[in-house]
Amino acid sequence: MHWSSSWLNRFPLLNPYWRAWSAYYDVDSTNGMLDFDCQSATYDGHVGVDIAIGDFVAQDEGRFVVAAAPGTVVTNRDGYFDKVTTGDGGLSNLVTILHADGSESTYAHLRKWSVMVHTGQQVYAGQPLGLVGSSGNSAGAHLHFGIEKDGLDY
């Protein structure tokens, strides 16, 4: 699928100096793993990209997650522990946005009690959604950013 430049209006973190790619989408549909560059900077079954912010000090300072494109909030979940280091923390604090083209973007592993939007709310590109955390199946402070359309993850 080709995403036009009008769809992804902005990077999903407020300040680009806070980002470091830590895991890419797994393009291998078997039990193997393969990132976009035929390397292994992913893990089996990963359906999005992970953007690290450094450590829990950076998380405590607060790093805003923003909407990459305008749309309607269809899921917001908050209140789960946000300093998971084991990768098996259960549910994640997250926001999912439905866009005009039918795609959905998900912003996961947010900080506890940081979600700033509610289900049904219209959001604009660049609008703060919450803060980066380490909730759910996470092993450190990062944003998991995923895009889904027509049942396919991109």
mmCIF file with all atom_site columns, C-alpha atoms in Angstrom:
data_model
loop_
_atom_site.group_PDB
_atom_site.id
_atom_site.type_symbol
_atom_site.label_atom_id
_atom_site.label_alt_id
_atom_site.label_comp_id
_atom_site.label_asym_id
_atom_site.label_entity_id
_atom_site.label_seq_id
_atom_site.pdbx_PDB_ins_code
_atom_site.Cartn_x
_atom_site.Cartn_y
_atom_site.Cartn_z
_atom_site.occupancy
_atom_site.B_iso_or_equiv
_atom_site.pdbx_formal_charge
_atom_site.auth_seq_id
_atom_site.auth_comp_id
_atom_site.auth_asym_id
_atom_site.auth_atom_id
_atom_site.pdbx_PDB_model_num
ATOM 1   C CA . MET A 1 1   ? 0.000   0.000   0.000  1.00 0.00 ? 1   MET A CA 1
ATOM 2   C CA . HIS A 1 2   ? 1.241   3.488   -0.785 1.00 0.00 ? 2   HIS A CA 1
ATOM 3   C CA . TRP A 1 3   ? 0.544   6.208   1.770  1.00 0.00 ? 3   TRP A CA 1
ATOM 4   C CA . SER A 1 4   ? 0.212   9.631   0.211  1.00 0.00 ? 4   SER A CA 1
ATOM 5   C CA . SER A 1 5   ? 2.058   12.513  1.789  1.00 0.00 ? 5   SER A CA 1
ATOM 6   C CA . SER A 1 6   ? -1.313  13.949  2.828  1.00 0.00 ? 6   SER A CA 1
ATOM 7   C CA . TRP A 1 7   ? -2.062  10.961  5.094  1.00 0.00 ? 7   TRP A CA 1
ATOM 8   C CA . LEU A 1 8   ? 0.881   10.992  7.440  1.00 0.00 ? 8   LEU A CA 1
ATOM 9   C CA . ASN A 1 9   ? 1.006   14.651  8.300  1.00 0.00 ? 9   ASN A CA 1
ATOM 10  C CA . ARG A 1 10  ? 3.573   14.470  11.036 1.00 0.00 ? 10  ARG A CA 1
ATOM 11  C CA . PHE A 1 11  ? 5.819   12.311  13.174 1.00 0.00 ? 11  PHE A CA 1
ATOM 12  C CA . PRO A 1 12  ? 3.889   10.942  16.185 1.00 0.00 ? 12  PRO A CA 1
ATOM 13  C CA . LEU A 1 13  ? 6.234   12.392  18.843 1.00 0.00 ? 13  LEU A CA 1
ATOM 14  C CA . LEU A 1 14  ? 6.244   16.103  19.542 1.00 0.00 ? 14  LEU A CA 1
ATOM 15  C CA . ASN A 1 15  ? 10.009  16.640  19.455 1.00 0.00 ? 15  ASN A CA 1
ATOM 16  C CA . PRO A 1 16  ? 12.008  14.679  16.836 1.00 0.00 ? 16  PRO A CA 1
ATOM 17  C CA . TYR A 1 17  ? 15.143  14.789  19.007 1.00 0.00 ? 17  TYR A CA 1
ATOM 18  C CA . TRP A 1 18  ? 13.528  12.349  21.439 1.00 0.00 ? 18  TRP A CA 1
ATOM 19  C CA . ARG A 1 19  ? 13.272  9.479   18.988 1.00 0.00 ? 19  ARG A CA 1
ATOM 20  C CA . ALA A 1 20  ? 15.287  6.381   18.307 1.00 0.00 ? 20  ALA A CA 1
ATOM 21  C CA . TRP A 1 21  ? 13.858  3.509   16.285 1.00 0.00 ? 21  TRP A CA 1
ATOM 22  C CA . SER A 1 22  ? 13.986  0.387   18.430 1.00 0.00 ? 22  SER A CA 1
ATOM 23  C CA . ALA A 1 23  ? 11.853  -2.129  16.481 1.00 0.00 ? 23  ALA A CA 1
ATOM 24  C CA . TYR A 1 24  ? 10.324  -2.083  13.022 1.00 0.00 ? 24  TYR A CA 1
ATOM 25  C CA . TYR A 1 25  ? 7.318   -3.838  11.511 1.00 0.00 ? 25  TYR A CA 1
ATOM 26  C CA . ASP A 1 26  ? 7.942   -7.572  10.955 1.00 0.00 ? 26  ASP A CA 1
ATOM 27  C CA . VAL A 1 27  ? 7.420   -8.141  7.209  1.00 0.00 ? 27  VAL A CA 1
ATOM 28  C CA . ASP A 1 28  ? 7.975   -11.915 7.500  1.00 0.00 ? 28  ASP A CA 1
ATOM 29  C CA . SER A 1 29  ? 4.581   -13.661 7.760  1.00 0.00 ? 29  SER A CA 1
ATOM 30  C CA . THR A 1 30  ? 6.164   -16.936 8.922  1.00 0.00 ? 30  THR A CA 1
ATOM 31  C CA . ASN A 1 31  ? 7.697   -17.667 12.324 1.00 0.00 ? 31  ASN A CA 1
ATOM 32  C CA . GLY A 1 32  ? 10.799  -15.755 11.267 1.00 0.00 ? 32  GLY A CA 1
ATOM 33  C CA . MET A 1 33  ? 11.447  -12.048 11.538 1.00 0.00 ? 33  MET A CA 1
ATOM 34  C CA . LEU A 1 34  ? 12.528  -9.523  8.960  1.00 0.00 ? 34  LEU A CA 1
ATOM 35  C CA . ASP A 1 35  ? 12.393  -5.731  8.995  1.00 0.00 ? 35  ASP A CA 1
ATOM 36  C CA . PHE A 1 36  ? 11.904  -3.433  5.982  1.00 0.00 ? 36  PHE A CA 1
ATOM 37  C CA . ASP A 1 37  ? 15.649  -3.521  5.235  1.00 0.00 ? 37  ASP A CA 1
ATOM 38  C CA . CYS A 1 38  ? 15.941  -7.340  5.275  1.00 0.00 ? 38  CYS A CA 1
ATOM 39  C CA . GLN A 1 39  ? 17.542  -7.123  8.720  1.00 0.00 ? 39  GLN A CA 1
ATOM 40  C CA . SER A 1 40  ? 16.379  -8.249  12.154 1.00 0.00 ? 40  SER A CA 1
ATOM 41  C CA . ALA A 1 41  ? 15.564  -4.939  13.870 1.00 0.00 ? 41  ALA A CA 1
ATOM 42  C CA . THR A 1 42  ? 12.143  -6.301  14.809 1.00 0.00 ? 42  THR A CA 1
ATOM 43  C CA . TYR A 1 43  ? 10.644  -9.273  16.577 1.00 0.00 ? 43  TYR A CA 1
ATOM 44  C CA . ASP A 1 44  ? 8.342   -12.018 15.343 1.00 0.00 ? 44  ASP A CA 1
ATOM 45  C CA . GLY A 1 45  ? 4.818   -10.777 14.689 1.00 0.00 ? 45  GLY A CA 1
ATOM 46  C CA . HIS A 1 46  ? 5.508   -7.094  15.446 1.00 0.00 ? 46  HIS A CA 1
ATOM 47  C CA . VAL A 1 47  ? 2.843   -4.976  13.701 1.00 0.00 ? 47  VAL A CA 1
ATOM 48  C CA . GLY A 1 48  ? 4.105   -1.418  13.972 1.00 0.00 ? 48  GLY A CA 1
ATOM 49  C CA . VAL A 1 49  ? 7.200   0.562   14.786 1.00 0.00 ? 49  VAL A CA 1
ATOM 50  C CA . ASP A 1 50  ? 8.640   1.207   18.233 1.00 0.00 ? 50  ASP A CA 1
ATOM 51  C CA . ILE A 1 51  ? 10.159  4.603   18.940 1.00 0.00 ? 51  ILE A CA 1
ATOM 52  C CA . ALA A 1 52  ? 12.269  4.725   22.098 1.00 0.00 ? 52  ALA A CA 1
ATOM 53  C CA . ILE A 1 53  ? 12.746  7.846   24.187 1.00 0.00 ? 53  ILE A CA 1
ATOM 54  C CA . GLY A 1 54  ? 15.715  6.657   26.245 1.00 0.00 ? 54  GLY A CA 1
ATOM 55  C CA . ASP A 1 55  ? 14.803  5.677   29.775 1.00 0.00 ? 55  ASP A CA 1
ATOM 56  C CA . PHE A 1 56  ? 12.372  6.164   32.654 1.00 0.00 ? 56  PHE A CA 1
ATOM 57  C CA . VAL A 1 57  ? 13.955  9.534   33.479 1.00 0.00 ? 57  VAL A CA 1
ATOM 58  C CA . ALA A 1 58  ? 12.813  10.784  30.058 1.00 0.00 ? 58  ALA A CA 1
ATOM 59  C CA . GLN A 1 59  ? 9.415   9.174   30.666 1.00 0.00 ? 59  GLN A CA 1
ATOM 60  C CA . ASP A 1 60  ? 9.079   10.957  34.019 1.00 0.00 ? 60  ASP A CA 1
ATOM 61  C CA . GLU A 1 61  ? 10.042  14.272  32.377 1.00 0.00 ? 61  GLU A CA 1
ATOM 62  C CA . GLY A 1 62  ? 7.213   13.708  29.890 1.00 0.00 ? 62  GLY A CA 1
ATOM 63  C CA . ARG A 1 63  ? 7.376   13.169  26.129 1.00 0.00 ? 63  ARG A CA 1
ATOM 64  C CA . PHE A 1 64  ? 4.207   14.038  24.230 1.00 0.00 ? 64  PHE A CA 1
ATOM 65  C CA . VAL A 1 65  ? 2.670   11.638  21.719 1.00 0.00 ? 65  VAL A CA 1
ATOM 66  C CA . VAL A 1 66  ? 0.730   13.492  19.011 1.00 0.00 ? 66  VAL A CA 1
ATOM 67  C CA . ALA A 1 67  ? -1.741  12.478  16.322 1.00 0.00 ? 67  ALA A CA 1
ATOM 68  C CA . ALA A 1 68  ? 0.030   11.785  13.027 1.00 0.00 ? 68  ALA A CA 1
ATOM 69  C CA . ALA A 1 69  ? -3.127  12.650  11.054 1.00 0.00 ? 69  ALA A CA 1
ATOM 70  C CA . PRO A 1 70  ? -6.611  14.034  11.787 1.00 0.00 ? 70  PRO A CA 1
ATOM 71  C CA . GLY A 1 71  ? -9.487  11.731  12.661 1.00 0.00 ? 71  GLY A CA 1
ATOM 72  C CA . THR A 1 72  ? -11.850 10.444  15.336 1.00 0.00 ? 72  THR A CA 1
ATOM 73  C CA . VAL A 1 73  ? -10.732 8.683   18.516 1.00 0.00 ? 73  VAL A CA 1
ATOM 74  C CA . VAL A 1 74  ? -12.267 5.186   18.523 1.00 0.00 ? 74  VAL A CA 1
ATOM 75  C CA . THR A 1 75  ? -10.366 3.735   21.493 1.00 0.00 ? 75  THR A CA 1
ATOM 76  C CA . ASN A 1 76  ? -8.803  5.255   24.562 1.00 0.00 ? 76  ASN A CA 1
ATOM 77  C CA . ARG A 1 77  ? -7.504  3.142   27.395 1.00 0.00 ? 77  ARG A CA 1
ATOM 78  C CA . ASP A 1 78  ? -5.730  4.443   30.481 1.00 0.00 ? 78  ASP A CA 1
ATOM 79  C CA . GLY A 1 79  ? -4.933  3.549   34.083 1.00 0.00 ? 79  GLY A CA 1
ATOM 80  C CA . TYR A 1 80  ? -2.537  0.626   33.613 1.00 0.00 ? 80  TYR A CA 1
ATOM 81  C CA . PHE A 1 81  ? 0.913   0.402   35.205 1.00 0.00 ? 81  PHE A CA 1
ATOM 82  C CA . ASP A 1 82  ? 3.476   2.188   33.025 1.00 0.00 ? 82  ASP A CA 1
ATOM 83  C CA . LYS A 1 83  ? 6.976   1.154   34.071 1.00 0.00 ? 83  LYS A CA 1
ATOM 84  C CA . VAL A 1 84  ? 6.978   -2.404  32.761 1.00 0.00 ? 84  VAL A CA 1
ATOM 85  C CA . THR A 1 85  ? 10.447  -3.822  32.037 1.00 0.00 ? 85  THR A CA 1
ATOM 86  C CA . THR A 1 86  ? 9.647   -7.509  31.489 1.00 0.00 ? 86  THR A CA 1
ATOM 87  C CA . GLY A 1 87  ? 7.654   -7.389  28.236 1.00 0.00 ? 87  GLY A CA 1
ATOM 88  C CA . ASP A 1 88  ? 4.643   -9.102  29.804 1.00 0.00 ? 88  ASP A CA 1
ATOM 89  C CA . GLY A 1 89  ? 2.692   -6.339  31.520 1.00 0.00 ? 89  GLY A CA 1
ATOM 90  C CA . GLY A 1 90  ? -0.771  -7.132  30.162 1.00 0.00 ? 90  GLY A CA 1
ATOM 91  C CA . LEU A 1 91  ? -2.908  -4.340  28.722 1.00 0.00 ? 91  LEU A CA 1
ATOM 92  C CA . SER A 1 92  ? -1.371  -1.126  27.446 1.00 0.00 ? 92  SER A CA 1
ATOM 93  C CA . ASN A 1 93  ? -2.597  2.431   27.826 1.00 0.00 ? 93  ASN A CA 1
ATOM 94  C CA . LEU A 1 94  ? -3.375  3.480   24.251 1.00 0.00 ? 94  LEU A CA 1
ATOM 95  C CA . VAL A 1 95  ? -5.276  5.642   21.768 1.00 0.00 ? 95  VAL A CA 1
ATOM 96  C CA . THR A 1 96  ? -6.611  4.531   18.380 1.00 0.00 ? 96  THR A CA 1
ATOM 97  C CA . ILE A 1 97  ? -7.758  7.054   15.764 1.00 0.00 ? 97  ILE A CA 1
ATOM 98  C CA . LEU A 1 98  ? -9.969  6.365   12.712 1.00 0.00 ? 98  LEU A CA 1
ATOM 99  C CA . HIS A 1 99  ? -8.961  8.475   9.700  1.00 0.00 ? 99  HIS A CA 1
ATOM 100 C CA . ALA A 1 100 ? -11.011 9.678   6.710  1.00 0.00 ? 100 ALA A CA 1
ATOM 101 C CA . ASP A 1 101 ? -9.491  7.045   4.385  1.00 0.00 ? 101 ASP A CA 1
ATOM 102 C CA . GLY A 1 102 ? -10.645 4.213   6.694  1.00 0.00 ? 102 GLY A CA 1
ATOM 103 C CA . SER A 1 103 ? -7.225  3.545   8.194  1.00 0.00 ? 103 SER A CA 1
ATOM 104 C CA . GLU A 1 104 ? -6.597  3.474   11.932 1.00 0.00 ? 104 GLU A CA 1
ATOM 105 C CA . SER A 1 105 ? -3.475  4.591   13.770 1.00 0.00 ? 105 SER A CA 1
ATOM 106 C CA . THR A 1 106 ? -2.688  3.225   17.218 1.00 0.00 ? 106 THR A CA 1
ATOM 107 C CA . TYR A 1 107 ? -0.413  4.824   19.799 1.00 0.00 ? 107 TYR A CA 1
ATOM 108 C CA . ALA A 1 108 ? 0.417   2.311   22.540 1.00 0.00 ? 108 ALA A CA 1
ATOM 109 C CA . HIS A 1 109 ? 2.400   1.882   25.787 1.00 0.00 ? 109 HIS A CA 1
ATOM 110 C CA . LEU A 1 110 ? 1.356   5.346   27.005 1.00 0.00 ? 110 LEU A CA 1
ATOM 111 C CA . ARG A 1 111 ? 2.066   6.611   30.508 1.00 0.00 ? 111 ARG A CA 1
ATOM 112 C CA . LYS A 1 112 ? -0.542  5.900   33.196 1.00 0.00 ? 112 LYS A CA 1
ATOM 113 C CA . TRP A 1 113 ? -3.224  8.626   33.487 1.00 0.00 ? 113 TRP A CA 1
ATOM 114 C CA . SER A 1 114 ? -1.722  10.611  30.602 1.00 0.00 ? 114 SER A CA 1
ATOM 115 C CA . VAL A 1 115 ? -4.337  9.994   27.869 1.00 0.00 ? 115 VAL A CA 1
ATOM 116 C CA . MET A 1 116 ? -5.734  13.421  26.915 1.00 0.00 ? 116 MET A CA 1
ATOM 117 C CA . VAL A 1 117 ? -8.503  12.469  24.460 1.00 0.00 ? 117 VAL A CA 1
ATOM 118 C CA . HIS A 1 118 ? -11.783 10.577  24.701 1.00 0.00 ? 118 HIS A CA 1
ATOM 119 C CA . THR A 1 119 ? -13.672 8.172   22.461 1.00 0.00 ? 119 THR A CA 1
ATOM 120 C CA . GLY A 1 120 ? -15.634 10.049  19.784 1.00 0.00 ? 120 GLY A CA 1
ATOM 121 C CA . GLN A 1 121 ? -13.424 13.137  19.949 1.00 0.00 ? 121 GLN A CA 1
ATOM 122 C CA . GLN A 1 122 ? -12.214 14.703  16.693 1.00 0.00 ? 122 GLN A CA 1
ATOM 123 C CA . VAL A 1 123 ? -8.446  15.299  16.716 1.00 0.00 ? 123 VAL A CA 1
ATOM 124 C CA . TYR A 1 124 ? -6.141  17.228  14.402 1.00 0.00 ? 124 TYR A CA 1
ATOM 125 C CA . ALA A 1 125 ? -2.681  16.296  13.165 1.00 0.00 ? 125 ALA A CA 1
ATOM 126 C CA . GLY A 1 126 ? -0.207  17.277  15.852 1.00 0.00 ? 126 GLY A CA 1
ATOM 127 C CA . GLN A 1 127 ? -2.736  17.252  18.703 1.00 0.00 ? 127 GLN A CA 1
ATOM 128 C CA . PRO A 1 128 ? -1.302  15.807  21.931 1.00 0.00 ? 128 PRO A CA 1
ATOM 129 C CA . LEU A 1 129 ? -2.814  12.416  22.787 1.00 0.00 ? 129 LEU A CA 1
ATOM 130 C CA . GLY A 1 130 ? -0.828  11.458  25.882 1.00 0.00 ? 130 GLY A CA 1
ATOM 131 C CA . LEU A 1 131 ? 2.696   10.815  27.112 1.00 0.00 ? 131 LEU A CA 1
ATOM 132 C CA . VAL A 1 132 ? 5.173   8.058   26.231 1.00 0.00 ? 132 VAL A CA 1
ATOM 133 C CA . GLY A 1 133 ? 5.301   5.275   28.816 1.00 0.00 ? 133 GLY A CA 1
ATOM 134 C CA . SER A 1 134 ? 6.025   1.588   29.195 1.00 0.00 ? 134 SER A CA 1
ATOM 135 C CA . SER A 1 135 ? 2.613   0.025   29.827 1.00 0.00 ? 135 SER A CA 1
ATOM 136 C CA . GLY A 1 136 ? 1.465   -3.386  28.639 1.00 0.00 ? 136 GLY A CA 1
ATOM 137 C CA . ASN A 1 137 ? 3.781   -5.771  26.787 1.00 0.00 ? 137 ASN A CA 1
ATOM 138 C CA . SER A 1 138 ? 6.737   -3.429  26.965 1.00 0.00 ? 138 SER A CA 1
ATOM 139 C CA . ALA A 1 139 ? 10.323  -3.568  28.120 1.00 0.00 ? 139 ALA A CA 1
ATOM 140 C CA . GLY A 1 140 ? 11.135  0.153   28.331 1.00 0.00 ? 140 GLY A CA 1
ATOM 141 C CA . ALA A 1 141 ? 9.844   3.648   27.676 1.00 0.00 ? 141 ALA A CA 1
ATOM 142 C CA . HIS A 1 142 ? 8.753   3.902   24.033 1.00 0.00 ? 142 HIS A CA 1
ATOM 143 C CA . LEU A 1 143 ? 5.848   4.575   21.698 1.00 0.00 ? 143 LEU A CA 1
ATOM 144 C CA . HIS A 1 144 ? 4.420   1.742   19.625 1.00 0.00 ? 144 HIS A CA 1
ATOM 145 C CA . PHE A 1 145 ? 2.918   3.311   16.480 1.00 0.00 ? 145 PHE A CA 1
ATOM 146 C CA . GLY A 1 146 ? 0.838   1.110   14.222 1.00 0.00 ? 146 GLY A CA 1
ATOM 147 C CA . ILE A 1 147 ? -1.353  1.624   11.158 1.00 0.00 ? 147 ILE A CA 1
ATOM 148 C CA . GLU A 1 148 ? -4.153  -0.717  10.076 1.00 0.00 ? 148 GLU A CA 1
ATOM 149 C CA . LYS A 1 149 ? -6.485  -0.572  7.081  1.00 0.00 ? 149 LYS A CA 1
ATOM 150 C CA . ASP A 1 150 ? -8.921  -3.140  5.728  1.00 0.00 ? 150 ASP A CA 1
ATOM 151 C CA . GLY A 1 151 ? -7.703  -5.724  8.235  1.00 0.00 ? 151 GLY A CA 1
ATOM 152 C CA . LEU A 1 152 ? -4.047  -5.341  7.226  1.00 0.00 ? 152 LEU A CA 1
ATOM 153 C CA . ASP A 1 153 ? -1.290  -3.874  9.368  1.00 0.00 ? 153 ASP A CA 1
ATOM 154 C CA . TYR A 1 154 ? 1.274   -1.509  7.830  1.00 0.00 ? 154 TYR A CA 1
#
